[in-house]
JSON list of C-alpha atoms in Angstrom, two decimals:
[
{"chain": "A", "resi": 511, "resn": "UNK", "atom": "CA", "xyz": [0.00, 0.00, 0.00]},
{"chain": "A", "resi": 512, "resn": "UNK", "atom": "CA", "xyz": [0.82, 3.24, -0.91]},
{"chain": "A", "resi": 513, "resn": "UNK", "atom": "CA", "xyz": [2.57, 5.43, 2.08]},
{"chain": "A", "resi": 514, "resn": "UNK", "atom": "CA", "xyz": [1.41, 9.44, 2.17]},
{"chain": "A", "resi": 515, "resn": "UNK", "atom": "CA", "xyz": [3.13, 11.61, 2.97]},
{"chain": "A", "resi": 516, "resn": "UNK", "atom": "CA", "xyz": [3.89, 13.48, 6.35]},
{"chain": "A", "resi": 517, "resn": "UNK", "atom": "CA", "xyz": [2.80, 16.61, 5.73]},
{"chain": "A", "resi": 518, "resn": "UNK", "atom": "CA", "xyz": [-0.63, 14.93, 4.53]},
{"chain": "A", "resi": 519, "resn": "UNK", "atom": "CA", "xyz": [-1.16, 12.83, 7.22]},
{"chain": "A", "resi": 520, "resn": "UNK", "atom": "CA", "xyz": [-0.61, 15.97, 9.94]},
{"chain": "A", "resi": 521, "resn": "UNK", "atom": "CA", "xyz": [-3.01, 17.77, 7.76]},
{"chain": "A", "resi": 522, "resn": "UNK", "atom": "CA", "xyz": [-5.62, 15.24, 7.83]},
{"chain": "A", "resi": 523, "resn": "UNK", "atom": "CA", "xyz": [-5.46, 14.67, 11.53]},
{"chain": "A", "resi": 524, "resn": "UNK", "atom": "CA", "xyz": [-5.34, 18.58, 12.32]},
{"chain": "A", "resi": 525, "resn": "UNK", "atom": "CA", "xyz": [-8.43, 18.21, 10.13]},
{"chain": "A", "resi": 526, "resn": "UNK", "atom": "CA", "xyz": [-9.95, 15.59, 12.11]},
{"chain": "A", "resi": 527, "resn": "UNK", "atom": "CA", "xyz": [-9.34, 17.47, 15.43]},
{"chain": "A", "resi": 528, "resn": "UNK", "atom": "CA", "xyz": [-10.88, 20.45, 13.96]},
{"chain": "A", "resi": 529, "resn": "UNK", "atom": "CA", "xyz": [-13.99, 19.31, 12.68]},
{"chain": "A", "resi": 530, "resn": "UNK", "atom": "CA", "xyz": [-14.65, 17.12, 16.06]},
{"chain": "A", "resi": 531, "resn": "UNK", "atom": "CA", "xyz": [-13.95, 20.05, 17.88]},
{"chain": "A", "resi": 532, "resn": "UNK", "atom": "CA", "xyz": [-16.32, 21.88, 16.14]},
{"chain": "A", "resi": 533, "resn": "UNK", "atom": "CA", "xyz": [-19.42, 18.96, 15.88]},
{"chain": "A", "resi": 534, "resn": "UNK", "atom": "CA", "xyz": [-18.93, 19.02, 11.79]},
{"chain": "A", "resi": 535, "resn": "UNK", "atom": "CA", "xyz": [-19.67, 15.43, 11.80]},
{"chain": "A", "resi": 536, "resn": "UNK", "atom": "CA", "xyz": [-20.90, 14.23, 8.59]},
{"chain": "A", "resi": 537, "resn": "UNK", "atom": "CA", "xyz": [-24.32, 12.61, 8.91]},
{"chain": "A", "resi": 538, "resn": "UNK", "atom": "CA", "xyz": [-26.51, 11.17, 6.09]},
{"chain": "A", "resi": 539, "resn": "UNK", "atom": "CA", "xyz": [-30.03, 13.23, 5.68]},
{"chain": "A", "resi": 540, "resn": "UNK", "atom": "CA", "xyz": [-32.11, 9.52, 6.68]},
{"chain": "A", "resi": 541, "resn": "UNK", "atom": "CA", "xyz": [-29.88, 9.87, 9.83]},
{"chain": "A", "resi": 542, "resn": "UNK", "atom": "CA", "xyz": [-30.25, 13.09, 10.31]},
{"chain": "A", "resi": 543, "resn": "UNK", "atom": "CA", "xyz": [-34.32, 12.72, 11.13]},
{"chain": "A", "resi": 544, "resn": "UNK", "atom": "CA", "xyz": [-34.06, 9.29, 13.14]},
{"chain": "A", "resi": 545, "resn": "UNK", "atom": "CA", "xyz": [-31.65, 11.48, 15.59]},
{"chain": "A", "resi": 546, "resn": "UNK", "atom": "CA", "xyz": [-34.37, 14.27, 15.74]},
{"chain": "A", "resi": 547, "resn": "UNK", "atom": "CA", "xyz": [-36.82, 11.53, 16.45]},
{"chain": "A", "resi": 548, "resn": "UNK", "atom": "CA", "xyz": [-34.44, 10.32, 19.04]},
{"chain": "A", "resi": 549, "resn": "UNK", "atom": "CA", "xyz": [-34.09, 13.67, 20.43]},
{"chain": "A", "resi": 550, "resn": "UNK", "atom": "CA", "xyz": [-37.81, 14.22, 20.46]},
{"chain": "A", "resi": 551, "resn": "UNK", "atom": "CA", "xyz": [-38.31, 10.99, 22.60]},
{"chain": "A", "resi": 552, "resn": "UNK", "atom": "CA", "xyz": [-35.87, 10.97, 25.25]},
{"chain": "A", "resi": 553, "resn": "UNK", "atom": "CA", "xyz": [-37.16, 14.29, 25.73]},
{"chain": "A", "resi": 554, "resn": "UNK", "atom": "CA", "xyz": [-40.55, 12.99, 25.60]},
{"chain": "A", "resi": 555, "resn": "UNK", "atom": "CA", "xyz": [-39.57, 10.25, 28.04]},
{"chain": "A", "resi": 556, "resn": "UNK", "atom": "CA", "xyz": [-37.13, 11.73, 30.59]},
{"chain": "A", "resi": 557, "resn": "UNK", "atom": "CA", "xyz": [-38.43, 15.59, 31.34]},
{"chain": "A", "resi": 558, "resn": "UNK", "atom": "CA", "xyz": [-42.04, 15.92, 29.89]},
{"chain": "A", "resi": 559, "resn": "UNK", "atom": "CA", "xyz": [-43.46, 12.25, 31.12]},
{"chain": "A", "resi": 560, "resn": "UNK", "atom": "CA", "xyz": [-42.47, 13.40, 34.81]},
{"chain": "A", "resi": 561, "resn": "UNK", "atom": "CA", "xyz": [-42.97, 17.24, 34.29]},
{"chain": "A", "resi": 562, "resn": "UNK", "atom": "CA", "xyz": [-39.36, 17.67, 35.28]},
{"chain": "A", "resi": 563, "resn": "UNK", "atom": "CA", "xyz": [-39.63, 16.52, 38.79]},
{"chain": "A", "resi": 564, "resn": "UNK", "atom": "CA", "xyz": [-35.83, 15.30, 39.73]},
{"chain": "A", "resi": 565, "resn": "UNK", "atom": "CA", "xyz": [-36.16, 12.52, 40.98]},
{"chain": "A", "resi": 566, "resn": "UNK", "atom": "CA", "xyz": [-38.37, 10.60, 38.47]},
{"chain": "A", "resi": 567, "resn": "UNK", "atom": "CA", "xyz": [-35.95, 12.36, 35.70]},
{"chain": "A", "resi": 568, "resn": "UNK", "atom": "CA", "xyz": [-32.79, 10.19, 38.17]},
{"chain": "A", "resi": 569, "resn": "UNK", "atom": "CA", "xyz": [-34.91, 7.20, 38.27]},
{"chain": "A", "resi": 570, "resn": "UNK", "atom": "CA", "xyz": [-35.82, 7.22, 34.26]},
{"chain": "A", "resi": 571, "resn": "UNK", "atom": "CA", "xyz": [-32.13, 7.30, 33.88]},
{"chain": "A", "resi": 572, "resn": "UNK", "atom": "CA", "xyz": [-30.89, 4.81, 36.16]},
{"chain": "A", "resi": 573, "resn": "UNK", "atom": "CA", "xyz": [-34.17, 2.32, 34.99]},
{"chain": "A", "resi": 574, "resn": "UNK", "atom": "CA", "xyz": [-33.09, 2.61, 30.90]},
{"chain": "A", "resi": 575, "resn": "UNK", "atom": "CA", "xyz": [-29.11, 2.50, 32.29]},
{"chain": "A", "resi": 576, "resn": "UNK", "atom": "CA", "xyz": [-28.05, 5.83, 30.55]},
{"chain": "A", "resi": 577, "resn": "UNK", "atom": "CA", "xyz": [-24.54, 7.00, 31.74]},
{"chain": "A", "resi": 578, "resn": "UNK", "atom": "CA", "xyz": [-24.42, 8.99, 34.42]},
{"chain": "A", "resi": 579, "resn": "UNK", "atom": "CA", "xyz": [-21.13, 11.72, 33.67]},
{"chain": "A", "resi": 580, "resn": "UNK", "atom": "CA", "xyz": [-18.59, 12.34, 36.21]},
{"chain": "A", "resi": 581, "resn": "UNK", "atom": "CA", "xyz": [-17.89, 16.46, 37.19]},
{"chain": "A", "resi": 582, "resn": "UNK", "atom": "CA", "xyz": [-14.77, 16.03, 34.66]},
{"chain": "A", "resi": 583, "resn": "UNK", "atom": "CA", "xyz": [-16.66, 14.37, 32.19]},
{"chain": "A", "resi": 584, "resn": "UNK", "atom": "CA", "xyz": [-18.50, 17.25, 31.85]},
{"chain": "A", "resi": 585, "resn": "UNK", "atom": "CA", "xyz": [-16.27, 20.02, 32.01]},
{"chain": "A", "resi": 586, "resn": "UNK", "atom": "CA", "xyz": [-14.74, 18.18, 29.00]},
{"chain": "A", "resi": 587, "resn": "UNK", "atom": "CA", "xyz": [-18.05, 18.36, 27.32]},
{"chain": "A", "resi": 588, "resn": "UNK", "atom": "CA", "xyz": [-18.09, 21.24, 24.17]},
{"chain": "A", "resi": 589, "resn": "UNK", "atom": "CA", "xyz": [-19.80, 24.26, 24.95]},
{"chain": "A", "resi": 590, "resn": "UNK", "atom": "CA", "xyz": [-23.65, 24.26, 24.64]},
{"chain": "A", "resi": 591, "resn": "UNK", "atom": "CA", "xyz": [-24.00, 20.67, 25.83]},
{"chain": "A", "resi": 592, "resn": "UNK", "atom": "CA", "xyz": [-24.85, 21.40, 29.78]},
{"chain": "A", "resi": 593, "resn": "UNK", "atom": "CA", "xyz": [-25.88, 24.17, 31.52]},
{"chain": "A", "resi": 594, "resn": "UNK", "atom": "CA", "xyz": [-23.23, 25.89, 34.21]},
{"chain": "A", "resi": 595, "resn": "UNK", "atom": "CA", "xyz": [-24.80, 25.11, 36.65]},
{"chain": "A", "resi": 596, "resn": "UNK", "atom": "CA", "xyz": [-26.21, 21.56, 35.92]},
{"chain": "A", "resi": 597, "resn": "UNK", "atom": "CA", "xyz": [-26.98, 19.22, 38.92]},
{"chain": "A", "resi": 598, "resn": "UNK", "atom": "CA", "xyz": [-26.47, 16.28, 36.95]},
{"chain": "A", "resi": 599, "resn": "UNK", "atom": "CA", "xyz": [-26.22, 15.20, 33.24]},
{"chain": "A", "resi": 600, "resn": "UNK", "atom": "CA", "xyz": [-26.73, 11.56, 31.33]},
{"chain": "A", "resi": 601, "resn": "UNK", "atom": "CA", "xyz": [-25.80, 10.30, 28.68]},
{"chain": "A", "resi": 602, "resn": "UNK", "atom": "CA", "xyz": [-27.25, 8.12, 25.80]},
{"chain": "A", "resi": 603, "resn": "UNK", "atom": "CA", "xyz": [-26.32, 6.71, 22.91]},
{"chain": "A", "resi": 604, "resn": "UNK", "atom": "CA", "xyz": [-27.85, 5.33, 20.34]},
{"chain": "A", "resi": 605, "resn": "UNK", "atom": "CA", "xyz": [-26.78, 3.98, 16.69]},
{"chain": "A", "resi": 606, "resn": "UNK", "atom": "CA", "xyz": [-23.53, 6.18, 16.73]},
{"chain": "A", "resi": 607, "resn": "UNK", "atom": "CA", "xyz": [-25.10, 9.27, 18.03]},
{"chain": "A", "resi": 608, "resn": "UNK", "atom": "CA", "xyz": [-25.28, 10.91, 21.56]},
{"chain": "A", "resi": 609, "resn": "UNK", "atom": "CA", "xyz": [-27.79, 12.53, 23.49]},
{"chain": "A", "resi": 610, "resn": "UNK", "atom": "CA", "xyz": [-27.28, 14.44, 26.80]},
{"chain": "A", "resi": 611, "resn": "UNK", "atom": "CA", "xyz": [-30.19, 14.62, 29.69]},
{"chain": "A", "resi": 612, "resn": "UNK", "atom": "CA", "xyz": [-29.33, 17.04, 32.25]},
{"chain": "A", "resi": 613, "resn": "UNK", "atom": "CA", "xyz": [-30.93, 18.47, 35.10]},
{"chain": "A", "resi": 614, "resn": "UNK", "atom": "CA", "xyz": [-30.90, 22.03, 37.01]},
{"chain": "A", "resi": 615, "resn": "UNK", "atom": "CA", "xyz": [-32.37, 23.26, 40.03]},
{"chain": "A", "resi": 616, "resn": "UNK", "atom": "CA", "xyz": [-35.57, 24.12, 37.97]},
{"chain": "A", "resi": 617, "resn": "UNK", "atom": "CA", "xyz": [-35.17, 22.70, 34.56]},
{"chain": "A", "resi": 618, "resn": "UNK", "atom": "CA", "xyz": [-34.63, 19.31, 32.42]},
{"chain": "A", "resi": 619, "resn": "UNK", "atom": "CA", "xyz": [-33.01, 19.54, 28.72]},
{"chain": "A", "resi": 620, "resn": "UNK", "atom": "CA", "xyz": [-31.73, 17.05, 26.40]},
{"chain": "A", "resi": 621, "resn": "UNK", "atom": "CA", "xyz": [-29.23, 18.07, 23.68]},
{"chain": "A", "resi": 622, "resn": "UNK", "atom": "CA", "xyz": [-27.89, 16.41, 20.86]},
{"chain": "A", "resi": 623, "resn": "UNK", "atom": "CA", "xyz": [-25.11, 17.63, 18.22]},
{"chain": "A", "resi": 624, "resn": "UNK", "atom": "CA", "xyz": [-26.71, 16.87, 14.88]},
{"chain": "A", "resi": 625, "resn": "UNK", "atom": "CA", "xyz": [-30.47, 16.63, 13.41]},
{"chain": "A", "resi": 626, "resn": "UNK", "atom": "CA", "xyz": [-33.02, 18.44, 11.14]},
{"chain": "A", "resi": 627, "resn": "UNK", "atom": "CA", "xyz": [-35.84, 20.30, 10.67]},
{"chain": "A", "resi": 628, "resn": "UNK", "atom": "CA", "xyz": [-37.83, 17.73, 11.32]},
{"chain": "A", "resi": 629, "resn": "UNK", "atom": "CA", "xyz": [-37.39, 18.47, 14.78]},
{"chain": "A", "resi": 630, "resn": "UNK", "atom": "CA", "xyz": [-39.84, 21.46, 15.23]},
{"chain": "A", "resi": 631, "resn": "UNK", "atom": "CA", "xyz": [-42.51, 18.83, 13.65]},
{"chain": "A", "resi": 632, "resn": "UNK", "atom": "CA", "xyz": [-41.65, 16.19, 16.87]},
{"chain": "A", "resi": 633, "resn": "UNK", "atom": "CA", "xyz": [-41.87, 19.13, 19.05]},
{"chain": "A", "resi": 634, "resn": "UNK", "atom": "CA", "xyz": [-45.16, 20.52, 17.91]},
{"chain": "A", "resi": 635, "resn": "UNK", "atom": "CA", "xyz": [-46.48, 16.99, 17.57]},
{"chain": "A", "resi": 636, "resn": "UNK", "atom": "CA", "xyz": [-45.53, 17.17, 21.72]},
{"chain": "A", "resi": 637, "resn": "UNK", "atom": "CA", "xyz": [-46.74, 20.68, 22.69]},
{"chain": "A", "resi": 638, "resn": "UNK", "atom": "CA", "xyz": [-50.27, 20.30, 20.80]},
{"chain": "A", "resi": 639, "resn": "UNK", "atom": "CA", "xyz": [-50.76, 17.47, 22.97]},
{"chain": "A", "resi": 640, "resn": "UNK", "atom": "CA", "xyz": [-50.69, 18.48, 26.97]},
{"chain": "A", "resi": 641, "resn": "UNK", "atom": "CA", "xyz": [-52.04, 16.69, 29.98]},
{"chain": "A", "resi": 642, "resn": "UNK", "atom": "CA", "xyz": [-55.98, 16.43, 30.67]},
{"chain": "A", "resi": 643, "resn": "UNK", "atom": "CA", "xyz": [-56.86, 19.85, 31.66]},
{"chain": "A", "resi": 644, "resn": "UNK", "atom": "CA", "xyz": [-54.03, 21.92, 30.54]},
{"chain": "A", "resi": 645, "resn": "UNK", "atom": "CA", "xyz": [-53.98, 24.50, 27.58]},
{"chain": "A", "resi": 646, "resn": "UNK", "atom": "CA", "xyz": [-51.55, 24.60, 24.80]},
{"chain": "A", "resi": 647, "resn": "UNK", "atom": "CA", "xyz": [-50.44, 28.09, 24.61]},
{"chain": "A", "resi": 648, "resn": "UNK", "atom": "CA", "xyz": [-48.04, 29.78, 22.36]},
{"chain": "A", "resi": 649, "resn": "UNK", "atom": "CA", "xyz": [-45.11, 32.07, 24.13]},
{"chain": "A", "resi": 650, "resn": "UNK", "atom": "CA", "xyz": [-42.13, 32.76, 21.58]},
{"chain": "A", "resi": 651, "resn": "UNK", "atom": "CA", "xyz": [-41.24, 31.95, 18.05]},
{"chain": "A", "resi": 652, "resn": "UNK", "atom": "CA", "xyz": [-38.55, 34.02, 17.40]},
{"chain": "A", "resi": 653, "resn": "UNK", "atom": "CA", "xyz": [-35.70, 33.06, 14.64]},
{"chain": "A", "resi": 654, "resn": "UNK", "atom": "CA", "xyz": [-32.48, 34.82, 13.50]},
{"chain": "A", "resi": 655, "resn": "UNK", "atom": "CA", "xyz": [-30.03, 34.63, 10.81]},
{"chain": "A", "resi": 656, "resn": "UNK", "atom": "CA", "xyz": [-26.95, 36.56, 12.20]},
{"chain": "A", "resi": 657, "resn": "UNK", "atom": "CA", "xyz": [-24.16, 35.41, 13.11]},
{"chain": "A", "resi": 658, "resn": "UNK", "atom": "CA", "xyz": [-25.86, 31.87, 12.16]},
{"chain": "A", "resi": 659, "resn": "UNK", "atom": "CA", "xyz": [-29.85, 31.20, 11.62]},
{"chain": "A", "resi": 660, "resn": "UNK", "atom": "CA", "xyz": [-31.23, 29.86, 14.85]},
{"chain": "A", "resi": 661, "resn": "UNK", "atom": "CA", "xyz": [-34.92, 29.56, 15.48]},
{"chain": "A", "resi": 662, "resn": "UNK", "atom": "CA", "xyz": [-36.65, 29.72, 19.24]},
{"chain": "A", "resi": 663, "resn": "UNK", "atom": "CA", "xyz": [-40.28, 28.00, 19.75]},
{"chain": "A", "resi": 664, "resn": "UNK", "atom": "CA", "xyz": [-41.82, 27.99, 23.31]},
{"chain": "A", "resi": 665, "resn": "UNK", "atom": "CA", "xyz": [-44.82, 26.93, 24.35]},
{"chain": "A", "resi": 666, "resn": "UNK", "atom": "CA", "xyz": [-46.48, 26.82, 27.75]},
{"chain": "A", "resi": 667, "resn": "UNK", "atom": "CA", "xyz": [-49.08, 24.12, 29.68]},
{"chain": "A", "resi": 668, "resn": "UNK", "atom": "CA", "xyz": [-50.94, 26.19, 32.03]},
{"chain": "A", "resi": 669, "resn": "UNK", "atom": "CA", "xyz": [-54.32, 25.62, 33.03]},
{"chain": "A", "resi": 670, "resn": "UNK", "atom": "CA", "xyz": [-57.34, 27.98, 32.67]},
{"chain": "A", "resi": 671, "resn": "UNK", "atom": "CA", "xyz": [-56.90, 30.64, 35.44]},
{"chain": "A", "resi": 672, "resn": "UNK", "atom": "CA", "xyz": [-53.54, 29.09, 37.07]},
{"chain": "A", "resi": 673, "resn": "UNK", "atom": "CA", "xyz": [-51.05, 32.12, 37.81]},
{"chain": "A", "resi": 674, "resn": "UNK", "atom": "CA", "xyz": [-48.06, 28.50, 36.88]},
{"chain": "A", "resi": 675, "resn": "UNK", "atom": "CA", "xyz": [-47.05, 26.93, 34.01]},
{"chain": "A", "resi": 676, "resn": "UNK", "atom": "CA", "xyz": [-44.95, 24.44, 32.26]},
{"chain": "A", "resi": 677, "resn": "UNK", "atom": "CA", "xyz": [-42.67, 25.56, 29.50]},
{"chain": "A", "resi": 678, "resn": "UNK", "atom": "CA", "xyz": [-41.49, 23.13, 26.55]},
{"chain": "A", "resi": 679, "resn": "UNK", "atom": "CA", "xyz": [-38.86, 25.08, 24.32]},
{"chain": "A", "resi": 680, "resn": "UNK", "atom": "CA", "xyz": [-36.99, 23.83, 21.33]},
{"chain": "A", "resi": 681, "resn": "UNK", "atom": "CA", "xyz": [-33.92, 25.84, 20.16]},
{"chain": "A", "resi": 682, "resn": "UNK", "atom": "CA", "xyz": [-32.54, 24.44, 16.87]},
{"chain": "A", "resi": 683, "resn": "UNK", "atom": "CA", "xyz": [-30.09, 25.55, 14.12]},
{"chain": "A", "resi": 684, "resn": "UNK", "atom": "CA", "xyz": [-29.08, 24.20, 11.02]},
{"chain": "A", "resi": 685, "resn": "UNK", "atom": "CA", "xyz": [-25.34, 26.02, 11.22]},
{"chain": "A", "resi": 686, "resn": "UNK", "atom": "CA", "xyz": [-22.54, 23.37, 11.75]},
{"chain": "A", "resi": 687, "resn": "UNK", "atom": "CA", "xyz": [-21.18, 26.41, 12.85]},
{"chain": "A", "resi": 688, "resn": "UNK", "atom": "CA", "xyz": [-22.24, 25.32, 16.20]},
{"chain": "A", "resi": 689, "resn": "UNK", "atom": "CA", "xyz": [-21.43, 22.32, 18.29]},
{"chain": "A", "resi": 690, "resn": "UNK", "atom": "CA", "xyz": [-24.74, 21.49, 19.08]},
{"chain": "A", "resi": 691, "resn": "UNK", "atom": "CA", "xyz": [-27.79, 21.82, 16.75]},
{"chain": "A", "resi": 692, "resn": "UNK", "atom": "CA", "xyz": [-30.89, 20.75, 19.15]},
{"chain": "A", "resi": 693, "resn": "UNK", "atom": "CA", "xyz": [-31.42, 22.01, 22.57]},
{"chain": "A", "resi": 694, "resn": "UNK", "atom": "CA", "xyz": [-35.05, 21.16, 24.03]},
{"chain": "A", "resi": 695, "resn": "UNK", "atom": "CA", "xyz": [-35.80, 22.40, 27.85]},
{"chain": "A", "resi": 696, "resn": "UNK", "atom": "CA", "xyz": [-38.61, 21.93, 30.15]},
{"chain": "A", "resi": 697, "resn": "UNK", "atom": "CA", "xyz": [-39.07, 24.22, 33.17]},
{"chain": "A", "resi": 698, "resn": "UNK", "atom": "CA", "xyz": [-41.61, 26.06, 34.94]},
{"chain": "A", "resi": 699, "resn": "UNK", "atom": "CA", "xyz": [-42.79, 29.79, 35.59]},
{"chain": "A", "resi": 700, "resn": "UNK", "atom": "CA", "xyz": [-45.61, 32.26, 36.71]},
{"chain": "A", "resi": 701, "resn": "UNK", "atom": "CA", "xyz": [-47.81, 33.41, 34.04]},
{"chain": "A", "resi": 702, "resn": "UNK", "atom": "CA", "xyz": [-47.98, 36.54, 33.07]},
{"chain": "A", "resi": 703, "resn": "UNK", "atom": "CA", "xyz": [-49.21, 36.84, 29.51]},
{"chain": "A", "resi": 704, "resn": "UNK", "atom": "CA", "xyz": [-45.42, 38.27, 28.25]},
{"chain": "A", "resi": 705, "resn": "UNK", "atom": "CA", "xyz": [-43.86, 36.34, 25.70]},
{"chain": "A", "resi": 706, "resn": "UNK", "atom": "CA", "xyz": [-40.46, 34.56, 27.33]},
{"chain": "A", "resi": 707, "resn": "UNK", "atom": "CA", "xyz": [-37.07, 35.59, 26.81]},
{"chain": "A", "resi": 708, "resn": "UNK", "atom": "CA", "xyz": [-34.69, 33.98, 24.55]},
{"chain": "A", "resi": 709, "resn": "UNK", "atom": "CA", "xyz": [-32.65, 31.73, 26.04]},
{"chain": "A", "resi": 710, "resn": "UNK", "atom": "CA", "xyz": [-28.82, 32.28, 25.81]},
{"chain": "A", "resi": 711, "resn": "UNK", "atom": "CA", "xyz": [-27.50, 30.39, 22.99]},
{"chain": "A", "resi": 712, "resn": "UNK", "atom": "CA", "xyz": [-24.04, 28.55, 23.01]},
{"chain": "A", "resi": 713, "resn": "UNK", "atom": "CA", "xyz": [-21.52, 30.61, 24.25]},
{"chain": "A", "resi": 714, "resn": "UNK", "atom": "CA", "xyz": [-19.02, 29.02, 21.58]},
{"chain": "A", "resi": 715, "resn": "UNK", "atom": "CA", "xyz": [-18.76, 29.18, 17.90]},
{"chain": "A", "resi": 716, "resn": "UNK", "atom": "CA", "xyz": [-16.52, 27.56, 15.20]},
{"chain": "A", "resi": 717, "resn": "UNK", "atom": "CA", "xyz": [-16.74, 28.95, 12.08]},
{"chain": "A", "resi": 718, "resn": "UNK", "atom": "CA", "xyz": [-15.22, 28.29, 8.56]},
{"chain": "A", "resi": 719, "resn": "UNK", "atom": "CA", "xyz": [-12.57, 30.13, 6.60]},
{"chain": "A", "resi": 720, "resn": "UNK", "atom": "CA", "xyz": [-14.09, 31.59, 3.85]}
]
């Protein structure tokens, strides 16, 4: 077999480096909506089944044996993939791809690096579908193109007259720019007919040479 050279070997694993560094994985469209799907789900199933509560979200993740990270395995996580000041954070993997459930003092997210569009579909399939005796009501839909598109969609689960509600937000890019491309977060607040702010997006970029 035919030996390459040096200087195109250090190239390729700079390359390598870089591009992991900066989640440019390359993913295959059919794979990019089964990890949406699998996004949707263990959202589904670990923070929305239990309404965020801690310690069903522990128990969900000890029962389906997801891997609980150590304080240094998340510190060496890339940024955007746990909050500062996350309580605890899981992960799961599934058919090459990983997924991170973490909990905060008042909120439960799950994040993944790659997946589609076809994520705001799995989320609105969700929100349009609360508990017996909650409402489905709209709070933010707010997108932006600069520095890289990113698009916002919140919705709460409040019932008629309650001054509390639950709120479901997606967060999702299409920019490899960014390390991760879906965020989804469940927490709670007092109603009071505003729309919500935008959550801080990730506080790291990568972006190509042009």
């Amino acid at each position: 077999m035919a030996k390459r050279p040096i200087s195109r070997l250090l190239t390729l694993a700079v390359l390598s480096v870089f591009l992991a560094a900066c989640g440019r994985e390359e993913v295959p469209p059919e794979q990019m909506a089964d990890r949406a799907n699998a996004a949707t789900e263990l959202f589904r199933q670990g923070c929305v089944a239990f309404d965020g509560a801690a310690d069903k979200v522990r128990s969900f993740a000890e029962n389906e044996k997801l891997t609980a990270l150590s304080a240094e395995e998340i510190g060496r996580l890339p940024a955007g993939f746990v909050e500062p000041d996350a309580l605890a954070v899981w992960k799961k993997t599934q058919d090459g791809a990983d997924y991170y459930l973490s909990l905060t003092g008042d909120s439960c997210s799950v994040k993944t690096a790659r997946a589609d569009e076809t994520l705001i579909r799995k989320f609105m399939v969700l929100v349009e579908n609360p508990p017996k005796g909650l409402n489905n009501e709209l709070r933010t839909d707010q997108a932006s193109e600069s520095p890289v598109p990113i698009r916002q969609l919140s919705y709460a689960w409040r019932a008629s007259g309650s001054s509390e509600e639950t709120l479901l937000t997606i967060k999702t890019t299409p920019s490899d720019q960014l390390p991760v491309q879906a965020v989804f977060y469940l927490t709670h607040q007092s109603y009071n007919g505003k729309p919500v702010l935008v959550l801080p997006m990730y506080p790291q970029m990568c972006f190509s040479e042009s």
